[in-house]
Coordinates of C-alpha atoms and ligand atoms in Angstrom, one line a residue:
Chain A
M1 CA 3.9 151.1 68.0
F2 CA 3.0 154.0 70.2
R3 CA -0.5 154.0 68.9
V4 CA -1.0 150.4 69.9
I5 CA 0.1 151.1 73.4
L6 CA -2.0 154.2 73.6
S7 CA -5.1 152.3 72.7
I8 CA -4.4 149.9 75.6
G9 CA -3.5 152.4 78.2
G10 CA -5.6 155.2 76.9
T11 CA -3.3 157.7 78.5
D12 CA -3.1 161.4 77.6
V13 CA 0.2 162.6 79.0
K14 CA 0.9 166.3 78.3
A15 CA 3.6 168.8 79.1
I16 CA 2.8 170.5 82.4
Q17 CA 0.6 173.6 82.1
P18 CA 1.2 175.3 85.4
D19 CA -2.1 177.2 85.5
H20 CA -4.0 174.0 85.1
I21 CA -2.0 172.3 88.0
Q22 CA -2.4 175.4 90.3
H23 CA -6.1 175.3 89.7
Y24 CA -6.3 171.7 90.8
L25 CA -4.1 172.4 93.9
D26 CA -6.2 175.3 94.9
N27 CA -9.4 173.2 94.6
H28 CA -8.0 170.5 96.9
V29 CA -6.9 172.6 99.9
A30 CA -8.0 171.0 103.2
T31 CA -9.2 167.9 101.5
P32 CA -8.2 164.4 102.6
L33 CA -6.1 163.0 99.8
F34 CA -4.2 159.9 98.8
V35 CA -0.7 160.4 97.3
H36 CA 1.9 158.3 95.5
V37 CA 5.3 160.0 95.7
E38 CA 8.4 158.6 94.1
T39 CA 11.9 159.3 92.9
T40 CA 14.0 156.7 91.0
N41 CA 17.2 156.1 89.1
G42 CA 16.1 152.7 87.9
A43 CA 16.9 149.4 89.5
Y44 CA 19.8 148.6 87.1
A45 CA 21.7 151.9 87.4
T46 CA 24.4 150.3 89.6
H47 CA 24.5 147.1 87.6
N48 CA 25.1 149.1 84.4
D49 CA 27.6 151.5 86.0
P50 CA 29.2 150.2 89.3
D51 CA 30.3 153.7 90.2
F52 CA 26.7 155.0 90.1
H53 CA 25.1 155.5 93.5
N54 CA 21.5 154.3 93.2
A55 CA 18.8 156.0 95.2
G56 CA 15.1 156.1 95.1
M57 CA 11.9 156.0 97.2
F58 CA 8.2 155.7 96.9
I59 CA 5.3 155.9 99.2
R60 CA 2.0 154.8 97.9
N61 CA -1.4 155.8 99.3
A62 CA -0.2 157.9 102.1
K63 CA -3.1 160.1 103.4
I64 CA -2.4 163.8 103.5
E65 CA -4.1 167.2 103.8
Y66 CA -2.5 170.5 102.9
S67 CA -3.2 174.1 103.6
I68 CA -1.1 175.6 100.8
G69 CA -0.3 173.8 97.5
Q70 CA 1.8 175.5 94.8
I71 CA 3.6 174.7 91.6
K72 CA 6.7 176.8 90.9
G73 CA 9.5 177.1 88.3
N74 CA 9.7 177.4 84.5
G75 CA 10.0 173.7 83.8
P76 CA 11.0 171.3 85.0
Y77 CA 8.6 172.3 87.8
R78 CA 8.6 172.0 91.6
V79 CA 5.5 171.3 93.7
G80 CA 5.3 172.0 97.5
L81 CA 2.4 171.1 99.7
K82 CA 2.2 172.5 103.2
L83 CA 1.0 169.7 105.4
D84 CA -0.4 169.9 108.9
H85 CA 3.0 168.9 110.4
G86 CA 5.5 169.4 107.6
W87 CA 5.9 169.5 103.8
L88 CA 5.7 167.4 100.7
Y89 CA 8.2 168.5 98.1
V90 CA 8.9 167.2 94.6
E91 CA 11.2 168.7 92.0
G92 CA 11.9 167.8 88.3
L93 CA 8.3 167.5 87.2
T94 CA 7.7 167.8 83.4
D95 CA 4.4 166.1 82.4
Y96 CA 0.9 165.6 83.7
E97 CA -2.4 163.9 83.2
M98 CA -5.7 164.7 84.9
H99 CA -8.8 162.6 85.2
E100 CA -11.6 163.9 87.3
E101 CA -10.2 164.1 90.9
Q102 CA -6.9 162.3 90.0
L103 CA -3.8 164.4 89.2
L104 CA -0.7 162.6 87.9
L105 CA 2.5 164.6 87.8
A106 CA 5.7 163.1 86.5
G107 CA 9.2 164.1 85.7
H108 CA 10.9 162.4 82.8
D109 CA 14.4 162.6 81.5
R110 CA 15.2 163.0 77.8
L111 CA 14.9 159.3 77.2
G112 CA 11.4 159.2 78.6
R113 CA 12.5 157.5 81.8
L114 CA 10.6 158.4 85.0
A115 CA 12.7 160.3 87.5
C116 CA 10.0 161.4 89.9
A117 CA 6.3 161.3 90.3
L118 CA 3.6 162.9 92.5
H119 CA 0.1 161.4 92.1
I120 CA -2.9 162.8 94.0
D121 CA -6.4 161.4 94.3
I122 CA -9.4 161.6 96.6
K123 CA -9.5 157.7 96.7
P124 CA -6.8 155.2 97.1
L125 CA -4.7 154.5 94.0
P126 CA -5.0 150.9 92.6
Q127 CA -2.8 148.4 94.4
G128 CA -2.1 144.6 94.3
A129 CA -5.1 142.4 93.6
S130 CA -7.1 145.2 92.0
E131 CA -4.3 145.6 89.4
V132 CA -4.1 141.9 88.3
E133 CA -7.9 141.6 87.9
N134 CA -9.2 142.3 84.4
Q135 CA -9.4 146.0 83.8
Chain B
M1 CA 12.9 117.5 80.5
N2 CA 9.8 115.3 80.1
G3 CA 7.4 116.6 82.7
P4 CA 5.5 119.7 83.8
L5 CA 7.6 122.9 84.1
L6 CA 7.0 125.5 86.7
V7 CA 8.5 129.0 86.0
I8 CA 8.6 131.6 88.8
F9 CA 9.7 135.2 88.3
P10 CA 8.9 138.5 89.8
H11 CA 8.6 140.7 86.7
P12 CA 6.9 140.4 83.3
D13 CA 9.8 140.0 80.9
D14 CA 12.1 138.0 83.3
E15 CA 10.8 134.8 81.7
A16 CA 11.3 136.1 78.1
F17 CA 14.9 137.1 78.6
S18 CA 16.0 134.1 80.5
S19 CA 13.9 131.2 79.4
A20 CA 11.6 131.8 76.5
G21 CA 13.3 129.3 74.2
T22 CA 13.3 126.6 76.9
I23 CA 9.6 127.2 77.6
I24 CA 8.8 127.1 73.9
Q25 CA 10.7 123.8 73.4
H26 CA 8.8 122.4 76.4
R27 CA 5.4 123.4 75.0
Q28 CA 6.3 122.0 71.6
K29 CA 6.7 118.6 73.2
G30 CA 3.2 119.1 74.6
L31 CA 4.3 119.4 78.2
P32 CA 2.5 121.7 80.6
V33 CA 4.1 125.0 81.7
T34 CA 2.8 127.1 84.6
Y35 CA 4.2 130.6 85.0
V36 CA 3.8 132.5 88.2
C37 CA 4.6 136.2 87.8
L38 CA 4.7 137.8 91.2
T39 CA 4.3 141.5 90.2
L40 CA 3.3 143.5 87.1
G41 CA 6.6 145.4 87.0
E42 CA 4.6 148.4 87.8
M43 CA 7.6 150.4 89.0
G44 CA 9.4 150.2 85.7
R45 CA 11.0 153.5 84.5
N46 CA 10.5 153.6 80.8
M47 CA 7.5 155.7 79.9
G48 CA 8.4 155.9 76.2
S49 CA 9.9 158.6 74.1
P50 CA 7.7 160.3 73.3
I51 CA 6.0 159.6 76.6
F52 CA 3.1 157.2 76.1
T53 CA 2.2 156.1 79.6
T54 CA 2.1 156.9 83.3
R55 CA 3.1 155.1 86.5
E56 CA -0.7 154.4 87.0
E57 CA -1.2 153.0 83.5
L58 CA 2.0 151.0 83.3
P59 CA 0.6 147.9 85.2
K60 CA -2.2 147.7 82.7
I61 CA 0.1 147.8 79.7
R62 CA 2.6 145.3 81.2
K63 CA -0.2 142.9 82.1
H64 CA -1.4 143.0 78.5
E65 CA 2.2 142.5 77.3
L66 CA 2.6 139.6 79.7
E67 CA -0.5 137.9 78.4
E68 CA 0.6 138.4 74.8
A69 CA 4.1 137.0 75.6
C70 CA 2.5 133.9 77.2
R71 CA 0.5 133.4 74.0
M72 CA 3.8 133.6 72.0
M73 CA 5.4 131.0 74.2
G74 CA 2.4 128.8 74.3
I75 CA 1.9 129.2 78.1
E76 CA -1.7 128.4 79.0
D77 CA -1.4 128.6 82.8
L78 CA -0.3 132.1 83.7
R79 CA -0.8 133.2 87.3
M80 CA -0.4 136.8 88.4
W81 CA 0.0 137.1 92.2
G82 CA -0.4 140.9 92.5
L83 CA 2.6 141.7 94.7
R84 CA 4.1 145.1 94.0
D85 CA 7.3 145.6 92.1
K86 CA 10.2 146.5 94.4
T87 CA 8.5 145.1 97.5
V88 CA 9.1 141.4 97.2
E89 CA 12.1 141.4 99.5
F90 CA 10.0 143.0 102.2
E91 CA 7.3 140.3 102.2
D92 CA 7.6 137.5 104.8
E93 CA 10.1 135.1 103.2
A94 CA 8.8 132.0 105.0
E95 CA 5.2 132.8 104.0
L96 CA 6.3 133.3 100.4
A97 CA 8.2 130.0 100.5
G98 CA 5.1 128.4 101.8
R99 CA 3.0 129.7 98.9
F100 CA 5.6 128.3 96.5
R101 CA 5.5 125.0 98.3
A102 CA 1.7 124.8 98.0
L103 CA 2.1 125.7 94.3
I104 CA 4.7 122.9 93.7
D105 CA 2.4 120.4 95.5
E106 CA -0.4 121.5 93.2
V107 CA 1.5 121.6 89.8
K108 CA 3.9 118.7 90.6
P109 CA 6.6 120.1 88.3
E110 CA 9.5 118.0 87.1
T111 CA 11.6 121.1 86.8
V112 CA 11.4 124.6 88.4
I113 CA 13.0 127.6 86.7
S114 CA 13.6 130.7 88.7
F115 CA 16.5 133.0 89.7
Y116 CA 19.7 131.8 91.4
P117 CA 20.1 133.4 94.8
G118 CA 23.1 135.8 95.2
Y119 CA 23.6 136.3 91.4
A120 CA 20.3 137.8 90.3
V121 CA 21.1 141.5 90.6
H122 CA 17.7 143.0 91.3
P123 CA 16.3 142.8 94.9
D124 CA 13.0 141.4 93.7
H125 CA 14.9 138.7 91.8
E126 CA 17.0 137.9 94.9
A127 CA 14.0 137.7 97.2
T128 CA 12.2 135.4 94.7
A129 CA 15.3 133.2 94.4
R130 CA 15.7 132.9 98.2
A131 CA 12.1 131.9 98.7
V132 CA 12.1 129.4 95.8
V133 CA 15.3 127.8 97.1
R134 CA 13.9 127.7 100.6
A135 CA 10.7 126.0 99.5
L136 CA 12.8 123.4 97.5
Q137 CA 15.3 123.0 100.3
E138 CA 12.5 122.0 102.7
M139 CA 11.3 119.3 100.3
G140 CA 14.4 117.2 100.7
E141 CA 14.8 114.4 98.2
T142 CA 11.3 114.8 96.8
R143 CA 12.2 118.2 95.3
P144 CA 11.9 118.8 91.6
K145 CA 14.9 119.7 89.5
F146 CA 15.9 123.4 89.8
L147 CA 17.4 125.5 87.0
G148 CA 18.6 128.8 88.3
V149 CA 19.1 132.0 86.2
A150 CA 22.2 134.0 87.2
F151 CA 23.4 137.1 85.5
D152 CA 25.4 139.1 88.1
R153 CA 28.8 140.2 86.8
R154 CA 30.5 137.8 89.3
T155 CA 28.6 134.8 88.0
E156 CA 31.2 133.0 85.9
D157 CA 34.1 133.8 88.2
E158 CA 32.3 132.4 91.2
L159 CA 29.9 129.7 89.8
G160 CA 31.9 128.8 86.7
Q161 CA 30.3 127.9 83.4
P162 CA 26.5 127.3 83.4
H163 CA 25.6 123.7 84.3
V164 CA 22.9 123.6 81.7
I165 CA 23.0 125.4 78.4
V166 CA 19.9 125.0 76.2
D167 CA 20.5 125.6 72.5
V168 CA 17.4 127.7 71.4
T169 CA 18.7 128.7 68.0
E170 CA 15.7 127.1 66.3
E171 CA 13.4 129.0 68.6
S172 CA 15.2 132.3 68.4
E173 CA 12.5 133.9 66.2
Q174 CA 9.8 132.9 68.6
K175 CA 11.9 134.1 71.5
K176 CA 12.2 137.5 69.7
D177 CA 8.4 137.6 69.4
A178 CA 8.1 136.9 73.2
L179 CA 10.6 139.7 73.9
F180 CA 8.8 142.0 71.5
A181 CA 5.6 141.4 73.3
H182 CA 7.1 143.2 76.3
R183 CA 7.7 146.2 74.1
S184 CA 7.3 148.8 76.8
Q185 CA 10.6 147.3 78.2
T186 CA 12.4 145.9 75.3
E187 CA 12.3 148.5 72.5
G188 CA 15.9 149.4 72.9
L189 CA 17.0 145.8 73.0
L190 CA 15.0 145.1 69.8
R191 CA 16.8 147.9 68.0
A192 CA 20.1 146.2 69.1
I193 CA 18.8 142.9 67.7
D194 CA 17.9 144.5 64.4
N195 CA 21.3 145.9 64.0
A196 CA 22.9 142.7 65.3
E197 CA 25.3 145.2 67.0
N198 CA 25.6 143.4 70.3
A199 CA 27.2 140.0 70.7
H200 CA 25.6 139.7 74.2
V201 CA 22.1 140.2 72.7
M202 CA 22.7 137.7 69.9
E203 CA 23.9 135.1 72.5
L204 CA 20.7 135.7 74.5
L205 CA 18.7 134.6 71.5
Q206 CA 20.6 131.4 70.9
R207 CA 21.5 130.0 74.3
E208 CA 19.8 129.9 77.6
R209 CA 22.0 129.4 80.6
F210 CA 21.1 127.8 83.9
Y211 CA 22.8 126.7 87.1
H212 CA 22.0 123.9 89.5
Y213 CA 21.8 124.8 93.2
P214 CA 23.8 122.9 95.8
F215 CA 20.9 121.9 98.1
S216 CA 22.1 120.3 101.3
Ligands
LIG1 ZN1 13.1 141.4 86.6

């Protein structure tokens, strides 16, 4: 079943190799970038467990530039980007995928559910109409 | 039901869970079904175990699954509106209701299936339900029939027993196929079906429950 899905998505998700990520981050200092940042517990967490406090956020295609970008930790990993007027911080990252100028970092729990994500690209990430057109 | 059916949901798989059997029965009678799916469910959380996809690839997978599910149900008129998962409630409700109204005028459905406002759990479901009901409310006596899907825990206490229960026992295998088409979302559910371990799941395959809305 996974093979079927792989052939559709063509994804190549791997466990984070910090050196590889650090290399990308170093190469993109002082570069205008588009980011997708997200944390989530899943929309049904409270429906499934009324005592659970659901929280989450995403921002898609925010434009940033950073002067320092680093990955830290022994896995799950943390990434901090020092912005012109502040910081971008994500913790709990476990997996990644890289295509040319696009870096996708994600944190998954043991069941493979997304907990957090940080995507970086030099051009805007797909959105809306461009996603429903044939790909 | 003897005329065109219009189905409006925000996420790929909402239609399979709630209404696949009803849709299949409709198509078997040769009646047209239009399905408007507002988003691609691109903010779903399940990336597989082992991980098989990313946030960026998920919309492509779910779009493919949605098209496959529509083939299973015999839906020939699928429309994907390209809104983003989780953001439907932040769209302009009047504008969305206006788009639904234009759709109804075009499709001329005898019946509209969507979520029932206040009992649909997910914010995108609620926003869709509110805008659909708003569009229908504004149509007065010319409005098509409405079948609302409600699954909040409070539903039976507050709304009572469903007003319409469609027996889809004969379509349950096909409904399973439609659910299976959404495999990125339904894998766990399908395991439960195989083990027949969950009475709620078995019920889902045999009966589809709808409520009428008290339009004023
Ligand atoms: Zn949904």
